[in-house]
Tab-separated table of C-alpha atoms and ligand atoms in Angstrom:
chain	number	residue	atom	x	y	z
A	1	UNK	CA	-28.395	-216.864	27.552
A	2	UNK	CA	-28.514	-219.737	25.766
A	3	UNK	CA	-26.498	-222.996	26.486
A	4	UNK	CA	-23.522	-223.978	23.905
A	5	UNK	CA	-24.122	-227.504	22.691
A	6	UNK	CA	-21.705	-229.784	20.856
A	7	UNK	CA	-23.062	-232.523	18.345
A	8	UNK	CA	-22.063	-233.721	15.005
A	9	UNK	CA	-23.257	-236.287	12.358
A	10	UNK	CA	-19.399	-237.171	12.166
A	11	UNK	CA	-19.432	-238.444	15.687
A	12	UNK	CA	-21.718	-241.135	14.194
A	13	UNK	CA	-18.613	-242.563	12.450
A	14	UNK	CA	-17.497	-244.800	15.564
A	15	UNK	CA	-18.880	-247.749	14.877
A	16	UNK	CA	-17.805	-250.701	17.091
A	17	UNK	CA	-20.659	-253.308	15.775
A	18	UNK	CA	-23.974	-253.600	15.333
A	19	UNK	CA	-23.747	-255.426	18.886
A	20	UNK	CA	-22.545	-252.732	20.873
A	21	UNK	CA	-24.351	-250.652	23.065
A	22	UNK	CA	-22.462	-247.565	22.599
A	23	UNK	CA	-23.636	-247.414	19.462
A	24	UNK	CA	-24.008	-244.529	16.632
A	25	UNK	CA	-27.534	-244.727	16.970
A	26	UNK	CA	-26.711	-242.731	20.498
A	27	UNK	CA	-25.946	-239.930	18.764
A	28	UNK	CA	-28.519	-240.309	16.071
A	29	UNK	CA	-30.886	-240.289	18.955
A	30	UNK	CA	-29.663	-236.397	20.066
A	31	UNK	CA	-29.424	-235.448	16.565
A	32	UNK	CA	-32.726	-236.090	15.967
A	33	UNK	CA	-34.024	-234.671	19.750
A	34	UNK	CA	-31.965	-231.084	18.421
A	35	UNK	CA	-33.355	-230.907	14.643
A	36	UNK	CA	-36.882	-231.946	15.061
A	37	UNK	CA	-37.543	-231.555	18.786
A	38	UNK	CA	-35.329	-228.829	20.181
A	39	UNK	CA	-36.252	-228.560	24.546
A	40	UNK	CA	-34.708	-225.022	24.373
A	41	UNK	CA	-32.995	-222.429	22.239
A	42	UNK	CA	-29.483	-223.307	22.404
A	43	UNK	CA	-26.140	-222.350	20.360
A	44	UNK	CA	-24.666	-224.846	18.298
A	45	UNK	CA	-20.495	-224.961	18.853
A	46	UNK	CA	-18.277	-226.093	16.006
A	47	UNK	CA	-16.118	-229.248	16.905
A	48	UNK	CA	-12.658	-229.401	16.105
A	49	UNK	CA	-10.112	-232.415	16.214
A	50	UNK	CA	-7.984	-232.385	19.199
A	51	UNK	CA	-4.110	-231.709	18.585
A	52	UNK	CA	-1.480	-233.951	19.647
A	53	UNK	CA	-0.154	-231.715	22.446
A	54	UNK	CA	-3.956	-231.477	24.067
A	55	UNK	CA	-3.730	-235.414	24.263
A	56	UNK	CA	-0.400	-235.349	25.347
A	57	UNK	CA	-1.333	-233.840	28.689
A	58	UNK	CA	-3.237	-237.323	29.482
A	59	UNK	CA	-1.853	-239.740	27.460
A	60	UNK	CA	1.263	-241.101	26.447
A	61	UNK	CA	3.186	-240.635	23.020
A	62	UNK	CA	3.295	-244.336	21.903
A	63	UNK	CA	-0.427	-244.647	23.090
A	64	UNK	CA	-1.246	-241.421	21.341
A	65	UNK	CA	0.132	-242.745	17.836
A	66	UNK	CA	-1.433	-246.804	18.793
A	67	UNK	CA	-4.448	-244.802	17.922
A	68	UNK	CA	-3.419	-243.122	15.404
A	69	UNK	CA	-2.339	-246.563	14.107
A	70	UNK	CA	-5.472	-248.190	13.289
A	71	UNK	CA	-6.950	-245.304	11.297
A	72	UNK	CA	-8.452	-247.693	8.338
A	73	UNK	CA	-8.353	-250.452	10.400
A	74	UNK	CA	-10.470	-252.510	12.638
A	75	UNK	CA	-8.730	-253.396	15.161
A	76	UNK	CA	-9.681	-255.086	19.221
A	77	UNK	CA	-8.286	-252.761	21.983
A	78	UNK	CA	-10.106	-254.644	24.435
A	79	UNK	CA	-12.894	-257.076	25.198
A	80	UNK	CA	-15.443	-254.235	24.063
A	81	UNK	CA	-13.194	-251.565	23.377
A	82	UNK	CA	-12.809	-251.604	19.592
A	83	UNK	CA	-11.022	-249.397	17.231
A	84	UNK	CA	-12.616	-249.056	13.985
A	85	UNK	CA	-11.838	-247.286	10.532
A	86	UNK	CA	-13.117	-244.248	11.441
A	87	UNK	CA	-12.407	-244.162	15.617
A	88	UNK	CA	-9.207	-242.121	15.685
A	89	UNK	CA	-10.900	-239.133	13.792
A	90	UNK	CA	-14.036	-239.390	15.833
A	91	UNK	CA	-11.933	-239.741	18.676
A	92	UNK	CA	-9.874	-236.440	18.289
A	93	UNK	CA	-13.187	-234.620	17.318
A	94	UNK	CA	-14.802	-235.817	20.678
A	95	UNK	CA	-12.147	-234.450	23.073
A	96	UNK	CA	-11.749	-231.418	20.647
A	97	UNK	CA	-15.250	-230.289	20.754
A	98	UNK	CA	-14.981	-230.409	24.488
A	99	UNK	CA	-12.379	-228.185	24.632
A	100	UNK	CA	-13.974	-226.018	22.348
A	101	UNK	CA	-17.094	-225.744	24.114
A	102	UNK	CA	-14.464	-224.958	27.085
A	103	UNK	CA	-13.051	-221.962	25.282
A	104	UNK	CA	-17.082	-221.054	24.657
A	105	UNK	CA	-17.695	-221.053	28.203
A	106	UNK	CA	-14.463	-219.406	29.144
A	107	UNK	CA	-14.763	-216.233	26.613
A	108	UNK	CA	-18.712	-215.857	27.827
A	109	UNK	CA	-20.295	-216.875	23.865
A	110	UNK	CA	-22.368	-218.899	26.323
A	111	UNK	CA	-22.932	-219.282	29.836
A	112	UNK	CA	-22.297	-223.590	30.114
A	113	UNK	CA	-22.334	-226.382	27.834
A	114	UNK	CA	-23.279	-229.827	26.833
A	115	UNK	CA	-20.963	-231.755	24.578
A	116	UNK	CA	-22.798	-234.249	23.053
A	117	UNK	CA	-19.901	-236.647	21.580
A	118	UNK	CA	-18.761	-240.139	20.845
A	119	UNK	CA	-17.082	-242.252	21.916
A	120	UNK	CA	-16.746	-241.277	25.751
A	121	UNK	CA	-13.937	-241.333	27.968
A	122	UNK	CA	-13.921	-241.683	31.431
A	123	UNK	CA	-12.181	-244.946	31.478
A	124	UNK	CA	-9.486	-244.409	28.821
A	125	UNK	CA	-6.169	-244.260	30.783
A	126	UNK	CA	-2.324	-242.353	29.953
A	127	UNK	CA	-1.857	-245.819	27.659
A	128	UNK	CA	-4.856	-247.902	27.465
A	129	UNK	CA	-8.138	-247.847	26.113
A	130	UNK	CA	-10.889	-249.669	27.830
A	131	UNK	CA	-14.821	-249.745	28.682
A	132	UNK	CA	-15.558	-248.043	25.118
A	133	UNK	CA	-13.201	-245.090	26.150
A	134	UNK	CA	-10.084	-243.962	23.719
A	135	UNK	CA	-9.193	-240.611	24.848
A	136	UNK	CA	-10.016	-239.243	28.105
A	137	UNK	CA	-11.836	-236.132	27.299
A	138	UNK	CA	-13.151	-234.828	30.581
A	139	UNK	CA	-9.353	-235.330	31.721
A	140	UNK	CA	-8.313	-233.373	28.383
A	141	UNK	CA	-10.430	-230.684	29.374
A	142	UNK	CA	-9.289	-230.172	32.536
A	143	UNK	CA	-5.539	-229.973	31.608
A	144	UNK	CA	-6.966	-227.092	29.139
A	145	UNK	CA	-8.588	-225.007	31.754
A	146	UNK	CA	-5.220	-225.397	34.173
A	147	UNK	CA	-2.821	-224.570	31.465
A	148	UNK	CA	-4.452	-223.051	28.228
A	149	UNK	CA	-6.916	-220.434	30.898
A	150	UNK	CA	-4.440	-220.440	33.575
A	151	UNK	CA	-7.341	-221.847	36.008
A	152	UNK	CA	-5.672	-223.403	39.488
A	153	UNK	CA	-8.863	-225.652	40.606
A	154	UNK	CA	-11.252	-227.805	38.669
A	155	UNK	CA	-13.502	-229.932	39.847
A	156	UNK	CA	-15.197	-233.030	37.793
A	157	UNK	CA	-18.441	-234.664	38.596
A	158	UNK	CA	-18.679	-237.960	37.435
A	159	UNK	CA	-22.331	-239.672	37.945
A	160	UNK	CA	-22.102	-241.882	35.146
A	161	UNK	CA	-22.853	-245.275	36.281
A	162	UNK	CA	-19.453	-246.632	36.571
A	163	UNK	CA	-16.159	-245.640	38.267
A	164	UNK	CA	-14.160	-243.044	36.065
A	165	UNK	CA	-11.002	-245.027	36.622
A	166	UNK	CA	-9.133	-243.256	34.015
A	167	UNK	CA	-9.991	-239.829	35.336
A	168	UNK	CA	-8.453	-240.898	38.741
A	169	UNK	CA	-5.484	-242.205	37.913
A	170	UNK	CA	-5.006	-238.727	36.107
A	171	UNK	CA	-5.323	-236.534	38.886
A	172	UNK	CA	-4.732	-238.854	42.038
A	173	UNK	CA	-1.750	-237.297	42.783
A	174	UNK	CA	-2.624	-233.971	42.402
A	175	UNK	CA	-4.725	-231.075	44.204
A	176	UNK	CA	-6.003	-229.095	41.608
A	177	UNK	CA	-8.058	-231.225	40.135
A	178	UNK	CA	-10.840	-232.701	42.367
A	179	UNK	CA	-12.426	-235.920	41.176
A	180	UNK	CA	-15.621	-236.865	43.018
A	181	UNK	CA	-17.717	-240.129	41.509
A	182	UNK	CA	-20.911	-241.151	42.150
A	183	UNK	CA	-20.554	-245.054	40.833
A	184	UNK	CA	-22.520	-248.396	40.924
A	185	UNK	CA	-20.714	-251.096	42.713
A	186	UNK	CA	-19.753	-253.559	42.834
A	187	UNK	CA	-19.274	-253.194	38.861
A	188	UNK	CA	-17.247	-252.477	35.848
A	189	UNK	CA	-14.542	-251.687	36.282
A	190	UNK	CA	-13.870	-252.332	39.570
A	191	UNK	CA	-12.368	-249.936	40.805
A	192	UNK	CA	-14.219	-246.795	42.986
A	193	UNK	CA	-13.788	-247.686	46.639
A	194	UNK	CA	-14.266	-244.990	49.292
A	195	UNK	CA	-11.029	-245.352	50.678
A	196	UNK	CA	-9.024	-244.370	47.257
A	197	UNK	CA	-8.928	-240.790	48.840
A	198	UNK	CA	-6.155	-239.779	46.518
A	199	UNK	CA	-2.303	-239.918	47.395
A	200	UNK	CA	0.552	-237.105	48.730
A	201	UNK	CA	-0.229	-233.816	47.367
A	202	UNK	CA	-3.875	-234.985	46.288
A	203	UNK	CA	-4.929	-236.471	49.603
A	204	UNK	CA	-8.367	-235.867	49.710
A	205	UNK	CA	-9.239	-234.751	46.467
A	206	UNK	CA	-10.195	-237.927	44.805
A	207	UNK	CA	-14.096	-238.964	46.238
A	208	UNK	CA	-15.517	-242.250	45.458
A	209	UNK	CA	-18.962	-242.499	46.302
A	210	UNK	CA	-20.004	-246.173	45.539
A	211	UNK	CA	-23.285	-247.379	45.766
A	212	UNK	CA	-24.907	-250.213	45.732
A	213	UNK	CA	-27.832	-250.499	43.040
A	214	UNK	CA	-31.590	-249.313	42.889
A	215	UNK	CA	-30.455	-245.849	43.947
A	216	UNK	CA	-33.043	-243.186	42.049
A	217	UNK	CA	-33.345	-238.926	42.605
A	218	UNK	CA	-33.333	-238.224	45.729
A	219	UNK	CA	-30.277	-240.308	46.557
A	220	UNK	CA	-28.327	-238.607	44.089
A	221	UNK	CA	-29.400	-235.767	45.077
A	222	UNK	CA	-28.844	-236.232	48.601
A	223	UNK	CA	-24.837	-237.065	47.825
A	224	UNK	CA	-24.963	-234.022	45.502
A	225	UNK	CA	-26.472	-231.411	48.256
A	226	UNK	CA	-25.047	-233.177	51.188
A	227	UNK	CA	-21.704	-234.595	50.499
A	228	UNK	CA	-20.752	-232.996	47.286
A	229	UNK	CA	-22.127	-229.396	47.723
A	230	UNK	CA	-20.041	-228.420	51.538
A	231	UNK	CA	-16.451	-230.135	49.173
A	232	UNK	CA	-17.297	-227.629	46.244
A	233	UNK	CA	-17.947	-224.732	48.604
A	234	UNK	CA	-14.356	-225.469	50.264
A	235	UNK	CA	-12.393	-226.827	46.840
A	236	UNK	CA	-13.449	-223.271	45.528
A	237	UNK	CA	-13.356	-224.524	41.798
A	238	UNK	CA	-13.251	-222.040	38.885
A	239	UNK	CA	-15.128	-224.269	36.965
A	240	UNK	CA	-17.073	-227.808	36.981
A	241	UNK	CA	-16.828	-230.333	34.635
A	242	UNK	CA	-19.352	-233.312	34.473
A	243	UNK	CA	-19.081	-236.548	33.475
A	244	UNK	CA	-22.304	-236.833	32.459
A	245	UNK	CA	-23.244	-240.445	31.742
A	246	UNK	CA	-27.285	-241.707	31.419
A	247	UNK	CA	-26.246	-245.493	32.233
A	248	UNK	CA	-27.693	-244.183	35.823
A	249	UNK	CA	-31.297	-244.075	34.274
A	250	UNK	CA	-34.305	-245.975	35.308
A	251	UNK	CA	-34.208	-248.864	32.282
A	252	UNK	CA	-30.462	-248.672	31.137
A	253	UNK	CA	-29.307	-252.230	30.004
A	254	UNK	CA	-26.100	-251.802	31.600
A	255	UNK	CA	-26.998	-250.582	35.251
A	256	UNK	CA	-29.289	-250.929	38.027
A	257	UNK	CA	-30.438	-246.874	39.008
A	258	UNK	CA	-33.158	-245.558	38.694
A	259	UNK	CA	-32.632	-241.902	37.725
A	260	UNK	CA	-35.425	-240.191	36.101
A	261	UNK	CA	-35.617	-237.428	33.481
A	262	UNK	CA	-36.800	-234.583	35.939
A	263	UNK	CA	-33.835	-236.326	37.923
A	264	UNK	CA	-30.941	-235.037	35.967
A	265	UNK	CA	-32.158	-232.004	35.308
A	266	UNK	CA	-32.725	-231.697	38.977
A	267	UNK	CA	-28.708	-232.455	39.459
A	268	UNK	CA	-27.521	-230.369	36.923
A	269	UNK	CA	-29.284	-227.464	38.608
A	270	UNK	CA	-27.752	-228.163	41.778
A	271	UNK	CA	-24.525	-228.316	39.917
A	272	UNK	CA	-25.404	-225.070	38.637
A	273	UNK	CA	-25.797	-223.596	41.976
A	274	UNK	CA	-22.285	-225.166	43.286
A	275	UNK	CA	-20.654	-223.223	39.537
A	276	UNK	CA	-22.909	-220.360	40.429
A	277	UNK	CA	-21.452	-220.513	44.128
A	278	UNK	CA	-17.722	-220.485	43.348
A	279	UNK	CA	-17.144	-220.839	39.573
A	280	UNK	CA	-18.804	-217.525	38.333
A	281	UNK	CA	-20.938	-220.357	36.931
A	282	UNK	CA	-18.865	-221.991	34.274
A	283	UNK	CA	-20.302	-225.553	33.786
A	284	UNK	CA	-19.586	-228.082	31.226
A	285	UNK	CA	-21.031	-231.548	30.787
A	286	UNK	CA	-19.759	-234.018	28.677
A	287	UNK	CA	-21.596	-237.071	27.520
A	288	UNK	CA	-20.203	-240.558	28.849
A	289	UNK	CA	-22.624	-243.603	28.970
A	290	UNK	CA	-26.278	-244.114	28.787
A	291	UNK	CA	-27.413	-247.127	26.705
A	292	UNK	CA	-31.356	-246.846	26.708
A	293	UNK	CA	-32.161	-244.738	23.330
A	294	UNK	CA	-35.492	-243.168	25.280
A	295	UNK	CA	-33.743	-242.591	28.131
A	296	UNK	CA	-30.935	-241.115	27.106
A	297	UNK	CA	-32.424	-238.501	25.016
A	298	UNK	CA	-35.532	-237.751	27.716
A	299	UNK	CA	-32.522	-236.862	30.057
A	300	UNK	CA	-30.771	-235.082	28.015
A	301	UNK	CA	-33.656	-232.779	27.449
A	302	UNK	CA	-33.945	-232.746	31.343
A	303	UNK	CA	-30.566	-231.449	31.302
A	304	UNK	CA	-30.618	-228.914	28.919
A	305	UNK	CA	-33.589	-227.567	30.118
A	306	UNK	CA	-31.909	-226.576	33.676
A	307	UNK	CA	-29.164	-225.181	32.041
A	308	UNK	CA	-30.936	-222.313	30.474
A	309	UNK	CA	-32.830	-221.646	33.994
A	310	UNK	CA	-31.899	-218.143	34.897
A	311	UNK	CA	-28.637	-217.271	37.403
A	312	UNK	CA	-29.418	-217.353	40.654
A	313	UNK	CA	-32.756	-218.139	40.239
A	314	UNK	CA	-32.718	-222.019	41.039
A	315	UNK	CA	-35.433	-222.836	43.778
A	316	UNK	CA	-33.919	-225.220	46.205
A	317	UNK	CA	-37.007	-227.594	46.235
A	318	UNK	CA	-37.100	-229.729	49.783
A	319	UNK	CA	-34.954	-232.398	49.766
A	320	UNK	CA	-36.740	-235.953	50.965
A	321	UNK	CA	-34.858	-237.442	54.012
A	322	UNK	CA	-32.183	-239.679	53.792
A	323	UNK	CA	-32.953	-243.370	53.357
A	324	UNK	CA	-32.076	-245.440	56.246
A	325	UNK	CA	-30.622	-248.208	54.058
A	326	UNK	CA	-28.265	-244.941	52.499
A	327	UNK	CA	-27.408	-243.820	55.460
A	328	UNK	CA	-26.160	-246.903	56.306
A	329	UNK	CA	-23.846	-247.093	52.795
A	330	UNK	CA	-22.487	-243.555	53.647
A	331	UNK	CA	-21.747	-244.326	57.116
A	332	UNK	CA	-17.909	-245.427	56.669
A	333	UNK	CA	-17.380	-242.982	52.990
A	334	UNK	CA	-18.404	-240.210	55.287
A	335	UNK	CA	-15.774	-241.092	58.078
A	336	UNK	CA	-13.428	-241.100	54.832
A	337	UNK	CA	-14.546	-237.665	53.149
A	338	UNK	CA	-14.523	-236.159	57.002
A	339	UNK	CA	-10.646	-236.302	57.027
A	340	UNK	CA	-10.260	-234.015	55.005
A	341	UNK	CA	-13.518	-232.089	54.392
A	342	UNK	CA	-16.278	-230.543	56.619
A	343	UNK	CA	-19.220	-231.888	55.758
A	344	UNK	CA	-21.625	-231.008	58.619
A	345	UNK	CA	-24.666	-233.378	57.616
A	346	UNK	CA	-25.589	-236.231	60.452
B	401	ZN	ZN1	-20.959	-245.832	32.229
């Protein structure tokens, strides 16, 4: 079966400055990747603007129409976080064609998804946009799965390169949302240490995994087969969302990882096997960062690639042993994690 894929010449209309490095040209990039260089069959899904309500369930009302607000306008949200004419439309069409490729993956059209959208939104909080972020859309789609499918348990993956500090505060509180992050630090924005573990009922199901730079495939891989994989086969989710940002890749102007292509599609097949696990293999990814054009679109590729591999037919390839020097990082997350999750690894 073919993977759904969201993209759109109309998420092109964000335009923050000639500048910035989340850019149109991003998009342009994929575009181009899709309609002259296509890795793999895949079906196109439809965007559609997100309604009110579907916002609502992350962000507040006065927020919501602040937004809303500068439609025709240019106007500074933050330091780099700038609305534009055209950002509130692109904005509603980003978190919209999530959820539609949600409702894709959910009637079985297609068997997982890539929405390939602008701008991103990890860091966008319940009232305030920051770190390019507007509207939280991997948030927004999790808040459709719980109430709109009537799912109890979804897990996110977040490997972009920063801390998803909007997607925490979300669900911090909460069990049936699991956040797990994978995050350079120190760095924007700051937030992402170890011992935010969540709070009362959600006690355990917020993981930061920060990490200092130069990390590269078989670190994140390691964290994804030997930290992340024993959580997902306890949390039980009924589907995984990603947070799937390319800032992590060797050459990004923004980070310090060095993730290859073969590297993300290597992750997204062992997220694939975690979905295929518990989640009847329902697996959505949703673009975040990644600011190196050649990059960015060689991962992608990666990454759509492994999601048409065949069910149940992904090879666990030998995993290389654990650094020393990552051993050493993981040594007091781990004694975190272990109060509240087996993970057996030494
Ligand atoms: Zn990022």
């Amino acid at each position: 079966m073919k993977p759904g894929v969201v993209i759109d010449r109309r998420y092109l209309d964000h335009d923050m400055g000639g500048w910035h490095v989340e850019s149109p040209a991003r998009i342009e990039t994929l575009l181009r990747l899709l309609e002259e260089d296509p890795p793999v069959p895949y079906r196109a899904i439809e965007p559609r603007p997100a309604a009110d309500e579907e916002l609502g369930w992350v962000h507040e009302r006065g927020y919501i129409d602040l937004i809303r607000s500068t439609s025709g306008k240019t106007v500074p949200l933050d330091a780099d976080t700038i609305a534009g004419p055209k950002t509130w439309e692109t904005a509603l069409l980003a978190a919209g064609g999530f959820l539609e490729s949600l409702d894709r993956v959910m009637d079985g059209t297609v068997p997982n998804a890539f929405s390939l959208v602008r701008p991103p939104g990890h860091h966008a909080e319940a009232s305030r946009a920051m770190g390019f972020c507007f509207f939280n859309n991997v948030a927004i789609g999790a808040e459709h799965l719980l109430r709109r499918h009537g799912l109890g348990r979804v897990l996110i993956v977040d490997w972009d390169l920063h801390h998803g500090n909007g997607t925490e505060r979300t669900f911090y509180e909460r069990s049936d949302v699991l956040y797990f992050s994978v995050h350079q630090s120190p760095l924007y924005p700051g937030t992402g240490a170890a011992r935010f573990f969540g709070h009362a009922e959600g006690h355990g199901y917020n993981i930061n995994v920060p990490l200092l730079s130069g990390k590269g495939d078989a670190d994140y891989l390691q964290i994804f087969e030997k930290i992340l994989a024993p959580v997902a086969a306890q949390f039980r989710p009924e589907f995984i969302l990603v947070s799937a940002g390319f800032d992590v890749a060797a050459g990004d102007p923004l980070g310090g990882m060095a993730v290859t292509p073969a590297g993300f599609g290597r992750l997204t097949a062992s997220l694939m096997a975690m979905a295929e696990a518990a989640a009847k293999g329902r697996l959505a990814l949703v673009l975040e960062g990644g600011y190196d054009l050649q990059a960015l679109r060689a991962g992608v590729r990666e990454v759509l690639k492994a999601l048409t591999a065949k069910r149940g037919s992904l090879v666990k390839k030998e995993l290389p042993a654990l650094s020393a020097s990552l051993r050493l990082e993981l040594e007091e997350p781990l004694r975190i994690f272990r109060r509240k999750w087996d993970i057996p690894f030494a």
